[in-house]
C-alpha atoms as a printed R data frame, in Angstrom:
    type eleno elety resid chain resno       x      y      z
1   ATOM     1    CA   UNK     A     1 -62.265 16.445  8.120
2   ATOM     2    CA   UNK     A     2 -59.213 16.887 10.558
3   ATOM     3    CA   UNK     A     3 -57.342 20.598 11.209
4   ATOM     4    CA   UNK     A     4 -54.223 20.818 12.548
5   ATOM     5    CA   UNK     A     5 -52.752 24.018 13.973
6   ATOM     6    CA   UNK     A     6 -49.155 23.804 14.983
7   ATOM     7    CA   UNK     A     7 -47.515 26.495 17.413
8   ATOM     8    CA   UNK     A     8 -44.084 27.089 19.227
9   ATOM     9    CA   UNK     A     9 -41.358 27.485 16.659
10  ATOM    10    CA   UNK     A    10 -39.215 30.275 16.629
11  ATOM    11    CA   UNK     A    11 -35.881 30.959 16.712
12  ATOM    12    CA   UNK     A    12 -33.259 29.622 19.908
13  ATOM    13    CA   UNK     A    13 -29.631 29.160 20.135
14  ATOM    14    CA   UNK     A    14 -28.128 25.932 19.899
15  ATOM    15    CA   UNK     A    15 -28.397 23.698 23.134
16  ATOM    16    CA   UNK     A    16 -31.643 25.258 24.186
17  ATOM    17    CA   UNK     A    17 -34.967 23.406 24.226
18  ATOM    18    CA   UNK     A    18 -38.150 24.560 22.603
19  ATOM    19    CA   UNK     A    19 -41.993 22.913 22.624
20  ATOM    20    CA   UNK     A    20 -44.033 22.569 19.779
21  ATOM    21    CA   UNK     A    21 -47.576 21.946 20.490
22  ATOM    22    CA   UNK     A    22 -50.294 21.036 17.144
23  ATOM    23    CA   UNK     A    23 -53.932 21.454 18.038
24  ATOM    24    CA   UNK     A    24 -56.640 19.149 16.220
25  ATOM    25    CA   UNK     A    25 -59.764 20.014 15.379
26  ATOM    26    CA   UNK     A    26 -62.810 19.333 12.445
27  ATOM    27    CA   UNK     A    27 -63.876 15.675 13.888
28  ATOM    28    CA   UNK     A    28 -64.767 13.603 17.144
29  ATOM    29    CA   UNK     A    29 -63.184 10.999 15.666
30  ATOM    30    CA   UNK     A    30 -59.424 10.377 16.647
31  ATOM    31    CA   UNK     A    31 -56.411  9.524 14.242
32  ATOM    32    CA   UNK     A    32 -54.588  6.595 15.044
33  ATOM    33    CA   UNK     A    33 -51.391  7.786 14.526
34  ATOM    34    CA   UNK     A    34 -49.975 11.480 14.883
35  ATOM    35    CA   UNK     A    35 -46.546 12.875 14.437
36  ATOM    36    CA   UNK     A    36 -43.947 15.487 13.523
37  ATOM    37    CA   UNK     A    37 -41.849 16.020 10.280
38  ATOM    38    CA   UNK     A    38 -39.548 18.658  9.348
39  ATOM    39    CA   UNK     A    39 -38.614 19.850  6.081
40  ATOM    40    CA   UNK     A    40 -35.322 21.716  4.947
41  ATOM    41    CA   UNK     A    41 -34.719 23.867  1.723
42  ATOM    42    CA   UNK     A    42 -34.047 21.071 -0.983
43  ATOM    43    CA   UNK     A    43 -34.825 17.935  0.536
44  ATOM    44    CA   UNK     A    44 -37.580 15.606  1.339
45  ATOM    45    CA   UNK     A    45 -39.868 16.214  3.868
46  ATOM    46    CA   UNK     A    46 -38.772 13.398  7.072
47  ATOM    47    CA   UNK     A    47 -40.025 11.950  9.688
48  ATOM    48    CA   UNK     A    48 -38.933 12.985 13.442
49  ATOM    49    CA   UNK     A    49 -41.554 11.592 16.104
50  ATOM    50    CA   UNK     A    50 -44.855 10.042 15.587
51  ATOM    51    CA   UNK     A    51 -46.991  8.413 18.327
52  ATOM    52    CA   UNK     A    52 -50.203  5.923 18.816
53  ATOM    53    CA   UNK     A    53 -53.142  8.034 20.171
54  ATOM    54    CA   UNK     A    54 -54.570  4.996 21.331
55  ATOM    55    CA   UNK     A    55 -51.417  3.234 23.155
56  ATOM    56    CA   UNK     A    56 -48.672  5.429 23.300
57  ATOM    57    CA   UNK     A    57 -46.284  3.775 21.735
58  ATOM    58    CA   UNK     A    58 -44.068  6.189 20.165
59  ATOM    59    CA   UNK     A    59 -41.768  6.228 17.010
60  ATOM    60    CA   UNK     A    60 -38.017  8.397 17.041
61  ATOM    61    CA   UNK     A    61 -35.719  9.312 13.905
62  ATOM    62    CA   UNK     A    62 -31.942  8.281 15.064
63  ATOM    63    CA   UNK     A    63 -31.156 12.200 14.748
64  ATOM    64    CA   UNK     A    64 -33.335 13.276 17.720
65  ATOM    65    CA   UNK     A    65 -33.364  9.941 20.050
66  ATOM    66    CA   UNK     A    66 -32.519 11.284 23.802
67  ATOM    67    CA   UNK     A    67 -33.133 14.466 23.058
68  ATOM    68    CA   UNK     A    68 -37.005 15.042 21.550
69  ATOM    69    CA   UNK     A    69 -39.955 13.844 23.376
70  ATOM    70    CA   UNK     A    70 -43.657 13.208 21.636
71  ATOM    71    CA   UNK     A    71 -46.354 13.422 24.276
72  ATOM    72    CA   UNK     A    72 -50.321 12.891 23.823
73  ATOM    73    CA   UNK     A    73 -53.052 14.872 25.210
74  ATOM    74    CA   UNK     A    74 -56.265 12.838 24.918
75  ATOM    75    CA   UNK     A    75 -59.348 13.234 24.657
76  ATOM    76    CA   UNK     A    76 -58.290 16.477 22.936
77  ATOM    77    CA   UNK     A    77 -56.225 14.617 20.792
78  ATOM    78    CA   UNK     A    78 -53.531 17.215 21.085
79  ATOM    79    CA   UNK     A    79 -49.619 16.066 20.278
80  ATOM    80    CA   UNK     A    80 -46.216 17.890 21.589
81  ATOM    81    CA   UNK     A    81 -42.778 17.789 20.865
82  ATOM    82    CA   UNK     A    82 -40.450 18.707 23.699
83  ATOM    83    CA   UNK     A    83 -36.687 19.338 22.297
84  ATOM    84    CA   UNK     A    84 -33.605 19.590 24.157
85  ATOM    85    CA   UNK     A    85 -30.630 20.324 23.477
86  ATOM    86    CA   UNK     A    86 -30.982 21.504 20.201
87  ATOM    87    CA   UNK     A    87 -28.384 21.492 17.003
88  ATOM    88    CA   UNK     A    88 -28.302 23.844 14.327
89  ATOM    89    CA   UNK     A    89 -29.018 20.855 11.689
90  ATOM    90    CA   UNK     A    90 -32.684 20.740 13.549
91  ATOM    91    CA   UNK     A    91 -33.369 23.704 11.865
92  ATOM    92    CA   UNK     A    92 -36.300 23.282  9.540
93  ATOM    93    CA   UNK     A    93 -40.443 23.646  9.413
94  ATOM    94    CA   UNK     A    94 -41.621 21.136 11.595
95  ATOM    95    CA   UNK     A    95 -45.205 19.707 10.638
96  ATOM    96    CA   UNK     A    96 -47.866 17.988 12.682
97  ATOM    97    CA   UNK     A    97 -49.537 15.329 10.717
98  ATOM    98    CA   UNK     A    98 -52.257 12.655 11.502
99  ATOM    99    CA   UNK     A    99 -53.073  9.683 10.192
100 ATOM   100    CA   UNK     A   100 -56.009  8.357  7.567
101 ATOM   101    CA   UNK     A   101 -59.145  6.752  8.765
102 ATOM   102    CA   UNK     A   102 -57.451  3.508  7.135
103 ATOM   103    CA   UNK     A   103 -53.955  4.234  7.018
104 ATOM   104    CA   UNK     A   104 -52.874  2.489 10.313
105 ATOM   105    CA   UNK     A   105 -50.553 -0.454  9.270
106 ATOM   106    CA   UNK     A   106 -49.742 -1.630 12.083
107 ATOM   107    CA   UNK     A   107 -47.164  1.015 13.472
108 ATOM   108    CA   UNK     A   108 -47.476  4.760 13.206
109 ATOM   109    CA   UNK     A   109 -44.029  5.284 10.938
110 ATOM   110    CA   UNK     A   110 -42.727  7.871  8.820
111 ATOM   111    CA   UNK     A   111 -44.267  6.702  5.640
112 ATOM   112    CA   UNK     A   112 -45.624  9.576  4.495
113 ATOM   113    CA   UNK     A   113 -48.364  8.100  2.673
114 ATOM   114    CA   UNK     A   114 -50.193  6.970  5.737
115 ATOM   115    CA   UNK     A   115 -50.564 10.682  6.962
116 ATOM   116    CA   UNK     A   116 -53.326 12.328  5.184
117 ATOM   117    CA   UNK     A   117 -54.116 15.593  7.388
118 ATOM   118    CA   UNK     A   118 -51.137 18.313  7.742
119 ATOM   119    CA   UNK     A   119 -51.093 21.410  9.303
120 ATOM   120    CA   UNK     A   120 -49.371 24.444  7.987
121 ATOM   121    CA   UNK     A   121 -46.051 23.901  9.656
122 ATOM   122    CA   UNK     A   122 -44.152 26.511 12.173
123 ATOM   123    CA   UNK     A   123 -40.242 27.519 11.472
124 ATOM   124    CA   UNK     A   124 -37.961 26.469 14.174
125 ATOM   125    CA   UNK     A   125 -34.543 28.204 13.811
126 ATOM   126    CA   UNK     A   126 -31.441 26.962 15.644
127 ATOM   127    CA   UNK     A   127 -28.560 29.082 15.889
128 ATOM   128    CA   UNK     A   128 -24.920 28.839 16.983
């Protein structure tokens, strides 16, 4: 069993940056892949940033290229997400999430299906 704790959000006017960090506990095992979604009032849950624990390589929505960074902590298996220059339309609950023991496909994506742990997601509010 994986935990994930996510901390950071709050509430910042628009242009300002913010840092979300998610903690992971429950297993010496590491996830392949582990990321950050956001949800909004009446839509699907999407996909922001996600990044290979193992390599690095990292994986950016069109909406928050140039100005989010994902960032690995290993061993602890940690993940953050620097934004800058935040927009009002970033406003949502962001989520850390971690891949399955077999849900690597190849690429750590935003299907959702892959990501089996979640934590319990931290508001970030972005005001004019």
């Amino acid at each position: 069993q994986v935990q994930l704790v996510e901390s950071g959000g709050g509430s910042v006017q628009a242009g300002g940056p913010l840092r979300l960090s998610c903690a992971r506990s429950g297993s010496i095992y590491s996830n392949v892949c582990m990321g950050w979604f956001r949800q909004v009032p009446g839509k699907e849950r999407e996909g922001v940033a996600t990044i290979n624990m193992y390599d690095g390589s990292t994986n950016y929505a069109d909406s928050v290229k140039g100005r989010f960074t994902i960032s690995r902590e290993n061993p602890k298996s940690a993940v953050y997400l620097q934004m800058n220059g935040l927009k009002p339309e970033d406003t949502a609950i962001y989520y850390c999430a971690a891949s399955g023991p077999r849900s690597y496909d190849g690429s750590c994506g935003f299907n959702l299906i892959g990501y089996v742990y979640w934590g319990q997601g931290t508001q970030v509010t972005v005001s004019s």
